[in-house]
Tab-separated table of C-alpha atoms in Angstrom:
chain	number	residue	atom	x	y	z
R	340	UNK	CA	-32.655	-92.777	24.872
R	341	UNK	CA	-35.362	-90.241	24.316
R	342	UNK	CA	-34.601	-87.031	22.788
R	343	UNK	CA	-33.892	-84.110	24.769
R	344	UNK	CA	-34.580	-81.473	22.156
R	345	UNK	CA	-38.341	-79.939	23.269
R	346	UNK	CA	-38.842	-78.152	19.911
R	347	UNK	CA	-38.147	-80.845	17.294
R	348	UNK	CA	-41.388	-82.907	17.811
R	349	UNK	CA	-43.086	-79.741	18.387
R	350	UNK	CA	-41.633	-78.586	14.976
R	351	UNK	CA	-43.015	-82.258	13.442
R	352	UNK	CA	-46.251	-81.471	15.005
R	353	UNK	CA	-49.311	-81.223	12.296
R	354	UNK	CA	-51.174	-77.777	12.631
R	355	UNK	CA	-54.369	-78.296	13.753
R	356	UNK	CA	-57.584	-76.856	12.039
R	357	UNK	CA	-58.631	-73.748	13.284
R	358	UNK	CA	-55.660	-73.313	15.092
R	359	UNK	CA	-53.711	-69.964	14.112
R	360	UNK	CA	-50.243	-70.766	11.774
R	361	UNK	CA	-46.941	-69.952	13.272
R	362	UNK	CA	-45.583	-66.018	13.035
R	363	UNK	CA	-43.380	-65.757	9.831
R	364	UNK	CA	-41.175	-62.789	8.925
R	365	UNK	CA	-42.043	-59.323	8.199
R	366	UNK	CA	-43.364	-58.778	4.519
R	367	UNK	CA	-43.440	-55.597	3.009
R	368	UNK	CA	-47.033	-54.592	1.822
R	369	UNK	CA	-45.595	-52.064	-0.835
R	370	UNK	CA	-43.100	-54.813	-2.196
R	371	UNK	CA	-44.575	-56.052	-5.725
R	372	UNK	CA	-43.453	-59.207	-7.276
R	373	UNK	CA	-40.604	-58.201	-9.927
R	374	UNK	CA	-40.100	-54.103	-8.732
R	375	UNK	CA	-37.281	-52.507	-9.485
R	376	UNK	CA	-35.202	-49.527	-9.400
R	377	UNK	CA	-37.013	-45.735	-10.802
R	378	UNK	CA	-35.951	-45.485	-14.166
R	379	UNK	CA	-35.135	-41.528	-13.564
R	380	UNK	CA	-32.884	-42.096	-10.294
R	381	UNK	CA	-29.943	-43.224	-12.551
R	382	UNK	CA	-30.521	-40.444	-15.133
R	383	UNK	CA	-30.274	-38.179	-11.864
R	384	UNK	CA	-27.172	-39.588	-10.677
R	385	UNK	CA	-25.387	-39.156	-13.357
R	386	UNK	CA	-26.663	-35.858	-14.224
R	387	UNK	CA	-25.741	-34.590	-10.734
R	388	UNK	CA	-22.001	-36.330	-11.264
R	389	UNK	CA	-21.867	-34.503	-14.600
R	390	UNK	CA	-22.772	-31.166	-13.090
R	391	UNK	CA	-20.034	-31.938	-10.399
R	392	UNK	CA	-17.484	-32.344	-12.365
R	393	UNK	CA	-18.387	-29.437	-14.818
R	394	UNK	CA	-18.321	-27.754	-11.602
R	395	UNK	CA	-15.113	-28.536	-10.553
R	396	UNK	CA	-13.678	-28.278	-14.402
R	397	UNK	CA	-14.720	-24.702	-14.821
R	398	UNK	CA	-13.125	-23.644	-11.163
R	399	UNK	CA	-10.236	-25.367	-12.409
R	400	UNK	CA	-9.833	-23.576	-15.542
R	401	UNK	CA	-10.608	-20.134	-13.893
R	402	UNK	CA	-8.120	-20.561	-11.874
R	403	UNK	CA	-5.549	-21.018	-14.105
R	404	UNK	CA	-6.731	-18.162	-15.902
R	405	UNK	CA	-7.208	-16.018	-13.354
R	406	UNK	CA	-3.881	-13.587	-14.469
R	407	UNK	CA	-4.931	-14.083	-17.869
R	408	UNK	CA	-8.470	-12.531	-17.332
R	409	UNK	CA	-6.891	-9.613	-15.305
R	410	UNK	CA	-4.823	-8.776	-17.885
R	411	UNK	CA	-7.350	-8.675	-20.549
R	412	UNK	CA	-9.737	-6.459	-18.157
R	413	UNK	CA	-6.225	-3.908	-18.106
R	414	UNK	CA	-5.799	-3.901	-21.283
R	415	UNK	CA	-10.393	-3.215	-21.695
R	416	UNK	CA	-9.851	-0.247	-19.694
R	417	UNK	CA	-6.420	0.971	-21.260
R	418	UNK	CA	-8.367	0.590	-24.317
R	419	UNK	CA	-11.694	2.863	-23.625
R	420	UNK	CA	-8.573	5.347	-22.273
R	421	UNK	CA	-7.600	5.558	-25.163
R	422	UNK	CA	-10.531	5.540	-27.385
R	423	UNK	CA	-11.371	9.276	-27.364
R	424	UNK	CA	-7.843	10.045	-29.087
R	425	UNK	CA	-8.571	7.035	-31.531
R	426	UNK	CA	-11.709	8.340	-31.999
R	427	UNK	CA	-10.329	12.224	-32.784
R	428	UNK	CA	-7.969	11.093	-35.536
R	429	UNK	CA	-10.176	8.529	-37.048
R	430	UNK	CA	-12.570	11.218	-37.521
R	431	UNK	CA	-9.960	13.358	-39.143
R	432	UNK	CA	-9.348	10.562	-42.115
R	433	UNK	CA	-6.466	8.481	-40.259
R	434	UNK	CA	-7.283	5.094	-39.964
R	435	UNK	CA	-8.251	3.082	-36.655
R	436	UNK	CA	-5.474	1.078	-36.769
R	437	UNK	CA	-2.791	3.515	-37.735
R	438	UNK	CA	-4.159	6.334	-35.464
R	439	UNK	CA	-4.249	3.075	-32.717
R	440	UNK	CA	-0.462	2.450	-33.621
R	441	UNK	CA	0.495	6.194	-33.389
R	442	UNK	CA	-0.942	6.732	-30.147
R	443	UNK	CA	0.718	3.573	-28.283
R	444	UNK	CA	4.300	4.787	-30.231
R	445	UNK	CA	3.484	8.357	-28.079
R	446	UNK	CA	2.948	6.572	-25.197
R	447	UNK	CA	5.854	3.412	-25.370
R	448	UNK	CA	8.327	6.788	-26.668
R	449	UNK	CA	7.565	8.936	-23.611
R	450	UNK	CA	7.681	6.048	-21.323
R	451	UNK	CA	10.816	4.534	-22.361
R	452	UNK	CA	12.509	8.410	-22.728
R	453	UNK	CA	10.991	8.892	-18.853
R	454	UNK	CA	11.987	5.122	-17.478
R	455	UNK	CA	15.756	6.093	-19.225
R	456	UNK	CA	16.184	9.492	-18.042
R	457	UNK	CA	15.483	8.489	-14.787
R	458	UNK	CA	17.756	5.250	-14.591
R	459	UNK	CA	20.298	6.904	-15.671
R	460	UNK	CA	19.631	10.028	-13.110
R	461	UNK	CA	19.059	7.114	-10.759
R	462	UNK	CA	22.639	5.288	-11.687
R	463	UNK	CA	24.880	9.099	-11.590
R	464	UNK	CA	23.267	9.454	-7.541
R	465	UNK	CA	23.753	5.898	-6.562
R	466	UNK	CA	27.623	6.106	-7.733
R	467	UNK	CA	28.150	10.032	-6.044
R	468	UNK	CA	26.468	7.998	-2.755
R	469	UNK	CA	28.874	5.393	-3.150
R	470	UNK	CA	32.209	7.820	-3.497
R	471	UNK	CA	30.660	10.170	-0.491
R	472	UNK	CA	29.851	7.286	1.911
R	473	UNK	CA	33.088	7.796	3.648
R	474	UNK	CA	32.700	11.249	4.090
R	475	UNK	CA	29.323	10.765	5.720
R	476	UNK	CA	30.278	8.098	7.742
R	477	UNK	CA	33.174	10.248	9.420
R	478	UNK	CA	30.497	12.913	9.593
R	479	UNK	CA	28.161	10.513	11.579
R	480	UNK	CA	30.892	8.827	13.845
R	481	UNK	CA	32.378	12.806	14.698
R	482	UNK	CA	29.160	13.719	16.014
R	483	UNK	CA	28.529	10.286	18.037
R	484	UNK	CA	32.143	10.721	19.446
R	485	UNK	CA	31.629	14.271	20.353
R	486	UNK	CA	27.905	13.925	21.978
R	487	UNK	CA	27.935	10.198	23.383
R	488	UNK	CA	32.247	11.064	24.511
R	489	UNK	CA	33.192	7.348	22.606
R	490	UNK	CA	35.812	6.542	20.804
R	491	UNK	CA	34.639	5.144	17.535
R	492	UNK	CA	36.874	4.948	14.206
R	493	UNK	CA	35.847	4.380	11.011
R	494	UNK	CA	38.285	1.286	9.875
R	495	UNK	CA	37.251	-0.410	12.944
R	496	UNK	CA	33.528	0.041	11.902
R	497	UNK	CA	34.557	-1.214	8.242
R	498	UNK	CA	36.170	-4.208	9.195
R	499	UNK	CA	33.593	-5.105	11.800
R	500	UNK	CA	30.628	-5.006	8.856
R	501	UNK	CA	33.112	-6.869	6.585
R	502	UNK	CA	33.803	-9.375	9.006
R	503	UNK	CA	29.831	-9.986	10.259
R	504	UNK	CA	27.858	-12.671	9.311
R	505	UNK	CA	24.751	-10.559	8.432
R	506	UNK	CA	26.782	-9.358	5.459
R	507	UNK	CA	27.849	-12.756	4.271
R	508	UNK	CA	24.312	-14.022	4.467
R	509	UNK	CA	22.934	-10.832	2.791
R	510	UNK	CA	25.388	-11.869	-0.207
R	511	UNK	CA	24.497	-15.578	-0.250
R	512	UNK	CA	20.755	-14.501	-0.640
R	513	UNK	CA	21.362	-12.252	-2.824
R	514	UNK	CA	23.098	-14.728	-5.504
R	515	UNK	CA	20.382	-16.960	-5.006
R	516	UNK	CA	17.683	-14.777	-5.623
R	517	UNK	CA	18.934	-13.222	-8.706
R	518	UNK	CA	17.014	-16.122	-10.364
R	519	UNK	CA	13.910	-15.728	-9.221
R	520	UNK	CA	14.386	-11.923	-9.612
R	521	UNK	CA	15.119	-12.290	-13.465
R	522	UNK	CA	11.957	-14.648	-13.716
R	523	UNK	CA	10.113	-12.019	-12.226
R	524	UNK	CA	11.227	-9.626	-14.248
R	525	UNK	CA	10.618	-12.256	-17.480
R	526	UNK	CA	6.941	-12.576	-16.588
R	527	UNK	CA	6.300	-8.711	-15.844
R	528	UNK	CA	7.711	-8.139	-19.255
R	529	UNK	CA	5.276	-11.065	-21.002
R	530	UNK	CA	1.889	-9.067	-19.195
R	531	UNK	CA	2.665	-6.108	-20.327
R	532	UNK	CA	3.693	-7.359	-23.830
R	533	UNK	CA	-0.213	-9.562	-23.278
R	534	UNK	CA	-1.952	-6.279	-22.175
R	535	UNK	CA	-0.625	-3.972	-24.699
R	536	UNK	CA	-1.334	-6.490	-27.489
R	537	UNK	CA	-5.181	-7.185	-26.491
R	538	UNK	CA	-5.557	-2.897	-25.492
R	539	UNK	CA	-4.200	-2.380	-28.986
R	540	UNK	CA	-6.717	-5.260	-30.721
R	541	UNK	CA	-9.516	-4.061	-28.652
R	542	UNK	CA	-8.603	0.150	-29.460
R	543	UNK	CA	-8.447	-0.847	-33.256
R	544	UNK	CA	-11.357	-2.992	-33.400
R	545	UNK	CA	-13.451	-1.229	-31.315
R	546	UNK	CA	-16.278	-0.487	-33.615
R	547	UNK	CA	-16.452	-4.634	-35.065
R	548	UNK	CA	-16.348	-5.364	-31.206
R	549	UNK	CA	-19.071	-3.239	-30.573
R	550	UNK	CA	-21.263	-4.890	-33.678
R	551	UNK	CA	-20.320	-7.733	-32.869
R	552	UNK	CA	-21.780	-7.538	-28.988
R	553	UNK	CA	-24.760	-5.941	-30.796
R	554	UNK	CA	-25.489	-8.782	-33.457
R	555	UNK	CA	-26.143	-11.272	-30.562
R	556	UNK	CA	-28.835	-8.835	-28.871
R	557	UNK	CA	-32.356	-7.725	-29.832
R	558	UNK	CA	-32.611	-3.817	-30.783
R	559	UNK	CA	-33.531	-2.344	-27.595
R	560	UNK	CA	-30.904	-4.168	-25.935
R	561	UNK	CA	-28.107	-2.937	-28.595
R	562	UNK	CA	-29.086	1.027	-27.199
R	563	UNK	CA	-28.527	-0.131	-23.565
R	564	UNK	CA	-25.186	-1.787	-24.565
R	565	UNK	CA	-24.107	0.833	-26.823
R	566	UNK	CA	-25.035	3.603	-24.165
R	567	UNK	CA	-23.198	1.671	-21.603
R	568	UNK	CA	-20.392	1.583	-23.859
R	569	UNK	CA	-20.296	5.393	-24.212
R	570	UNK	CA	-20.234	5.647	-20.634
R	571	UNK	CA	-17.717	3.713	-19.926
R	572	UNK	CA	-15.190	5.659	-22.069
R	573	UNK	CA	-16.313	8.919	-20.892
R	574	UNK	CA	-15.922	8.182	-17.179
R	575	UNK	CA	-12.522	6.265	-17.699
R	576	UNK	CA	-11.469	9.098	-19.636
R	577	UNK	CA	-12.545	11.465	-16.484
R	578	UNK	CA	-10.779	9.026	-14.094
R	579	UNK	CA	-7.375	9.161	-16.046
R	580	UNK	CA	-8.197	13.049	-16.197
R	581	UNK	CA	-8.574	13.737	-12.652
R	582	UNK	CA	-5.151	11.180	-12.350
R	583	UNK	CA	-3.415	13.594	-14.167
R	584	UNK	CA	-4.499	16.562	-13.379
R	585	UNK	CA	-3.408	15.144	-9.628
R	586	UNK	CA	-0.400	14.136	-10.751
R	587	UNK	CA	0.182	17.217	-12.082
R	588	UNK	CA	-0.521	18.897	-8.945
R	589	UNK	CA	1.674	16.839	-6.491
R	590	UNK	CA	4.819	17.339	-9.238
R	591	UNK	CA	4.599	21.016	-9.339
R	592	UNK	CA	4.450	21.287	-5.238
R	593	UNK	CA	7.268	18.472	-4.792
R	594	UNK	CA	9.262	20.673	-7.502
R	595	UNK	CA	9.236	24.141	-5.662
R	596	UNK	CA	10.168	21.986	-2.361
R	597	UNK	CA	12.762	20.263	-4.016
R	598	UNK	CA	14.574	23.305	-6.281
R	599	UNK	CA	14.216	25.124	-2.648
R	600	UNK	CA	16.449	22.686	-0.948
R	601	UNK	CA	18.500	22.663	-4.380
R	602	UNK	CA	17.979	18.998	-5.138
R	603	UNK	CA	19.584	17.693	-8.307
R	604	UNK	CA	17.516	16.641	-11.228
R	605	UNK	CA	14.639	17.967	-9.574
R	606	UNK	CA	11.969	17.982	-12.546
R	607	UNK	CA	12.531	14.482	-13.252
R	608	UNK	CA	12.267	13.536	-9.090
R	609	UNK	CA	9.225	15.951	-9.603
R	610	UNK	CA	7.234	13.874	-12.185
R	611	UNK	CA	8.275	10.710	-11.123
R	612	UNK	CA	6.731	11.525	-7.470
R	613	UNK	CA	3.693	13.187	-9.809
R	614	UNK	CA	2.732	9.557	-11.750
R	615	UNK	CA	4.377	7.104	-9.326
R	616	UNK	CA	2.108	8.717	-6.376
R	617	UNK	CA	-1.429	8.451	-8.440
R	618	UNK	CA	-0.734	5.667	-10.839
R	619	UNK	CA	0.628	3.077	-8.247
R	620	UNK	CA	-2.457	2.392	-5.582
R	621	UNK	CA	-1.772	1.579	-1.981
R	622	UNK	CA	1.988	1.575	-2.071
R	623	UNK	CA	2.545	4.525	-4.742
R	624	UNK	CA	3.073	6.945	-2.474
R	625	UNK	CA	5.653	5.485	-0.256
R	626	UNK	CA	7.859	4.362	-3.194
R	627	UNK	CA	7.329	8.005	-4.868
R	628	UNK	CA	8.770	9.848	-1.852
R	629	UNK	CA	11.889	7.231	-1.186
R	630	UNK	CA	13.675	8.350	-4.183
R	631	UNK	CA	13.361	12.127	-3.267
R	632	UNK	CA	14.748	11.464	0.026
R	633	UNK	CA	17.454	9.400	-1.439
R	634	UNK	CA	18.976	11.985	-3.800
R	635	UNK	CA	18.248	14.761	-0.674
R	636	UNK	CA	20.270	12.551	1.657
R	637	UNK	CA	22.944	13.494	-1.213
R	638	UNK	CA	23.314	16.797	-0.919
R	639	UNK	CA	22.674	16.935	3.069
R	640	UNK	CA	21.392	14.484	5.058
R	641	UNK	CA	19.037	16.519	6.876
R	642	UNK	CA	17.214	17.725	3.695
R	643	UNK	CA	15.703	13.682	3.642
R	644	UNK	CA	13.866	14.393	7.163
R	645	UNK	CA	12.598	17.659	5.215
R	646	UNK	CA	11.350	15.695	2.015
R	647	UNK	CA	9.925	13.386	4.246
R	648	UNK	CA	7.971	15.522	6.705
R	649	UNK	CA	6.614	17.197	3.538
R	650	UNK	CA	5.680	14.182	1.526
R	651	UNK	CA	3.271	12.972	4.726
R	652	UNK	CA	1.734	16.235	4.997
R	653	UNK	CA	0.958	16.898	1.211
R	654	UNK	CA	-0.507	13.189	1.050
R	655	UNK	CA	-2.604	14.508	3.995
R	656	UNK	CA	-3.838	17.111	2.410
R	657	UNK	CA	-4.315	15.155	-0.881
R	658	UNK	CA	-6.364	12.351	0.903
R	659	UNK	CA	-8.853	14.740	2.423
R	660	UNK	CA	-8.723	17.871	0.353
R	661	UNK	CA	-8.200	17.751	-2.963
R	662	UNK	CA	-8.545	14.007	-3.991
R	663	UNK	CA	-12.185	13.575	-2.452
R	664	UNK	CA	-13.325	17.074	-4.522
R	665	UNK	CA	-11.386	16.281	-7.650
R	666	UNK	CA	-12.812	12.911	-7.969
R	667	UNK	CA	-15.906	13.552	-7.362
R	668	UNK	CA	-16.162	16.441	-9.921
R	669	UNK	CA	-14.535	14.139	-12.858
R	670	UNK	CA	-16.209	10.923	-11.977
R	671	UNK	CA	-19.076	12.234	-10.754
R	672	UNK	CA	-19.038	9.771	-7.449
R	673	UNK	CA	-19.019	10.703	-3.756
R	674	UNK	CA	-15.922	10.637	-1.947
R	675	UNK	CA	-17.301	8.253	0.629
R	676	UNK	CA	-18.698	5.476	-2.302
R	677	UNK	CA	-14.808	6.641	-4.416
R	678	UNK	CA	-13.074	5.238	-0.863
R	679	UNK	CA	-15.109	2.445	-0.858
R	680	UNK	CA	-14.959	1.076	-4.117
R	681	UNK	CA	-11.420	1.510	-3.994
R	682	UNK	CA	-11.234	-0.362	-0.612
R	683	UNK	CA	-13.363	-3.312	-2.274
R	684	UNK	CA	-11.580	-3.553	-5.411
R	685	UNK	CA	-7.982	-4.100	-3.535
R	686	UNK	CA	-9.384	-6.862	-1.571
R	687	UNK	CA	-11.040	-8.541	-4.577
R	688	UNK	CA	-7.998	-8.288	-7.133
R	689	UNK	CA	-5.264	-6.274	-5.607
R	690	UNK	CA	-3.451	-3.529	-7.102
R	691	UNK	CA	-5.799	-4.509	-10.158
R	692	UNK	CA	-8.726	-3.602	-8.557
R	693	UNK	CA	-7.678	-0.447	-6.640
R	694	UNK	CA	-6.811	1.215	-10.019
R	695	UNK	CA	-9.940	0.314	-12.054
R	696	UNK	CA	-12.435	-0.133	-8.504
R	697	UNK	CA	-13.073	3.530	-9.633
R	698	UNK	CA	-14.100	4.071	-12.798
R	699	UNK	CA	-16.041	0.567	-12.813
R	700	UNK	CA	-17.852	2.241	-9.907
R	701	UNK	CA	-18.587	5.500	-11.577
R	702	UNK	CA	-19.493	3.626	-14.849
R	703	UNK	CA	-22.311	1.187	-13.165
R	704	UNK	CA	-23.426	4.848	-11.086
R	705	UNK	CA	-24.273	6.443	-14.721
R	706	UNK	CA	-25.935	3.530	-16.111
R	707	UNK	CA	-27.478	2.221	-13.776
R	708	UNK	CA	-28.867	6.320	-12.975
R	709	UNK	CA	-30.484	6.100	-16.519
R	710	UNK	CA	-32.987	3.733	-15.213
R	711	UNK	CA	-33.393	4.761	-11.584
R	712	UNK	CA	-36.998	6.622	-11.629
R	713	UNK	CA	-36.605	9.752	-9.157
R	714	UNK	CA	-38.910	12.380	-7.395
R	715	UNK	CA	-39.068	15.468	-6.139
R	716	UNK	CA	-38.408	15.464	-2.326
R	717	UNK	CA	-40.695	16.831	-0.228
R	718	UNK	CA	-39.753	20.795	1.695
R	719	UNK	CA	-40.093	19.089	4.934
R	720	UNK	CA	-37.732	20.364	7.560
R	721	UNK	CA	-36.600	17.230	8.293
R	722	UNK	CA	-34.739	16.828	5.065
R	723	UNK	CA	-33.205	20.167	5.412
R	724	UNK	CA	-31.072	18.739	8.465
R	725	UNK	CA	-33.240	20.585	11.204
R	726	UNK	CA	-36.418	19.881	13.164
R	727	UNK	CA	-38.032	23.002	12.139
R	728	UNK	CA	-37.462	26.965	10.844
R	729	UNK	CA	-36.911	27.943	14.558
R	730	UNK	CA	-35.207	24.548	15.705
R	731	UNK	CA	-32.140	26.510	17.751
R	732	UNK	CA	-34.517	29.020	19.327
R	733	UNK	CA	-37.282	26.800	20.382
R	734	UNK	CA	-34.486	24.451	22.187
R	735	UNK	CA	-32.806	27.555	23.874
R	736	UNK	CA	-36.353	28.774	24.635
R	737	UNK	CA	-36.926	25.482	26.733
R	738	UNK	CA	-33.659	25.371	28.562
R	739	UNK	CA	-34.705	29.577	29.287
R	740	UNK	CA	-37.790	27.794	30.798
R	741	UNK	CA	-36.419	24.826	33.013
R	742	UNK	CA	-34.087	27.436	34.035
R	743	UNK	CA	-36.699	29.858	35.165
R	744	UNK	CA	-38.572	26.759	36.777
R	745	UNK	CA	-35.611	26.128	39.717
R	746	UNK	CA	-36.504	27.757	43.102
R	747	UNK	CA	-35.932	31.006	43.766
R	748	UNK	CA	-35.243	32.033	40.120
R	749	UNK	CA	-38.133	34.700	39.294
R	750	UNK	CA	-40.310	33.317	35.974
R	751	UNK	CA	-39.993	35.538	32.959
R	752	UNK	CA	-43.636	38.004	32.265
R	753	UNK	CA	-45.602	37.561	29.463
R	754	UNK	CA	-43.261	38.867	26.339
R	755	UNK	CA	-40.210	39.319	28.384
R	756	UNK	CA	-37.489	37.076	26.108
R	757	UNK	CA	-34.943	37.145	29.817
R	758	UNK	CA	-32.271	39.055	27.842
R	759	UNK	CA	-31.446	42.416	29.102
């Protein structure tokens, strides 16, 4: 039987001459016998891996050392605080490191003599609240009873709050968080152990640091460090100046308030409102005034609503009043940019940044103000904040004229001004 298959003898078929060959596949006009692969493409793929990886090493390690590096910028700026005092007694014959040594002991004595006078100020109220509770309690349930006509008694109160389960859970928590409160407590102990080490290295060594920056840079770049260096300490000092000098400020009116309503231990309440208040950012104040109200609610519990009302109002007039011109003066920054940088530097690094945002601000003003080329501005009106020397009489001069324009209003003569 014949074959069915049309293509096979067409396939056996002899190409004629002259007649054109069969289509083949595609061929590539750039492919040359033997090519092969750039020799730079792997170079640049591994390069690019390498610079990944870098990448992601170094973000790593940041990371990680993220409370590291905050500390050591603490302890930077603790350390130009302090370099003015170094400074003074090194100048006087005392060595860096012992006048370094001296001033920390001043500061660790009055802080531990502050911290223990007012623990155990703290401890004396917290045990009079404790013996006085009762009292106030049937001072609080008499004067529910006699305005609301109820019949409330104080053992029935007591034995209700013993008997409630948002007391036993409040006690459960309690023992289980006393771990992670002692951890806490552990590793705020280590950073301030870590920043007081590297303020009291960088204090002491201030003037190797400084040559040691130096050595690295050409001669006109050792001026513009050394001048920024200078600048630095003078405009943390003023920061820490203007601190105090608030501090001192909100103590002193706290302390006639509180000696007025009688308060007990009212210098101590008074300074601990005066560094707690400026020292602490965001949160300072709050946590300043809760003590005074505490020890108030003491002696009468009214006097707490007094302490309060007061501590909003002076923080009032601190925020607007005397902060903005105080800072200003010392740091030599507008109120506006001091706000600001404060603002930026608690979303950046937290408390961190709120209490050096300022003096990092004013320091980068002044340096960067060295180089700044300015002019004289011009005497236009403009700048002055009005349109010209007779800017309020020319407008009421045209509203005197599309006044006198409406019908039936007689027009002004020549050199009548319409006043009588």
């Amino acid at each position: 039987m014949a074959s069915t298959d049309e293509t096979g003898p067409a396939a056996q078929q002899p190409t004629l001459p002259g007649a054109p060959s069969p289509a083949g596949p595609p061929v590539d006009p750039t492919a040359r016998p033997g090519a092969r692969m750039p020799g730079w493409l792997p170079r640049a793929m591994v390069l690019a891996l390498a610079l990944v990886a870098v990448f992601q090493l170094g973000s790593w390690a940041f990371h990680q050392l993220t409370g590291l590096l905050l500390n050591i910028l603490i302890a930077f700026f603790l350390a130009l605080a302090v370099e003015p005092a170094v400074s003074w007694m090194a100048a006087r014959g005392v060595r860096r490191g012992l006048g370094t040594f001296l001033v920390f002991l001043g500061i660790l004595v009055a802080s531990a003599g502050f911290v223990t006078l007012l623990g155990s100020m703290l401890a004396g109220q917290i045990v009079k609240i404790v013996e006085d509770f009762p009292e106030y309690l049937d001072s609080v349930i008499n004067w529910v009873n006699a305005h609301f006509h109820t019949e409330l008694r104080r053992v029935d109160i007591q034995e209700g709050l013993l008997r409630s389960d948002w007391l036993r859970n409040y006690v459960q928590n309690s023992a289980t968080g006393v771990l992670d409160v002692s951890a806490q407590v552990l590793g705020g102990l280590f950073q301030l152990l870590t920043v007081g080490l590297f303020s009291f290295y960088f204090a002491a060594d201030g003037p190797r640091l400084r040559r040691t920056v130096c050595s690295m840079l050409p001669p006109a770049r050792q001026a513009e460090v050394l001048r920024a260096w200078e600048i630095a300490v003078i405009k943390t000092g003023g920061y820490l100046y203007s601190r105090g000098l608030m501090a001192l400020v909100s103590g002193s009116a706290h302390y006639v308030l509180l000696e007025f309503l009688e308060v007990p231990y009212a210098p101590v309440l008074a300074v601990w409102v005066g560094l707690v208040s400026q020292f602490i950012p965001t949160i300072g104040t709050y946590l300043a005034g809760a003590l005074p109200m505490l020890i108030a609610f003491t002696v009468a519990p009214w006097y707490a609503l007094w302490v309060l009302i007061f501590v909003v109002i002076y923080q009032q007039f601190e925020n607007y009043v005397l902060q903005p011109k105080l800072t200003s003066r010392t740091v030599d920054i507008h109120p506006a940019v001091a706000f600001g940088s404060v603002v930026a530097g608690t979303a950046l690094l937290g408390a961190v940044g709120a209490l050096i945002a300022i003096p990092a601000v004013a320091t980068l003003q002044a340096f960067l103000g060295a180089y700044v080329r300015r002019y004289d501005v011009t005497d236009d009106p403009r700048v002055l904040g009005h349109r010209g020397p007779g800017g309020e009489r020319g407008a009421f001069t045209r509203v005197r004229r599309l006044w006198a324009r409406r019908p039936g209003v007689p027009r002004p003569r020549d050199g009548d001004t319409g006043v009588s």
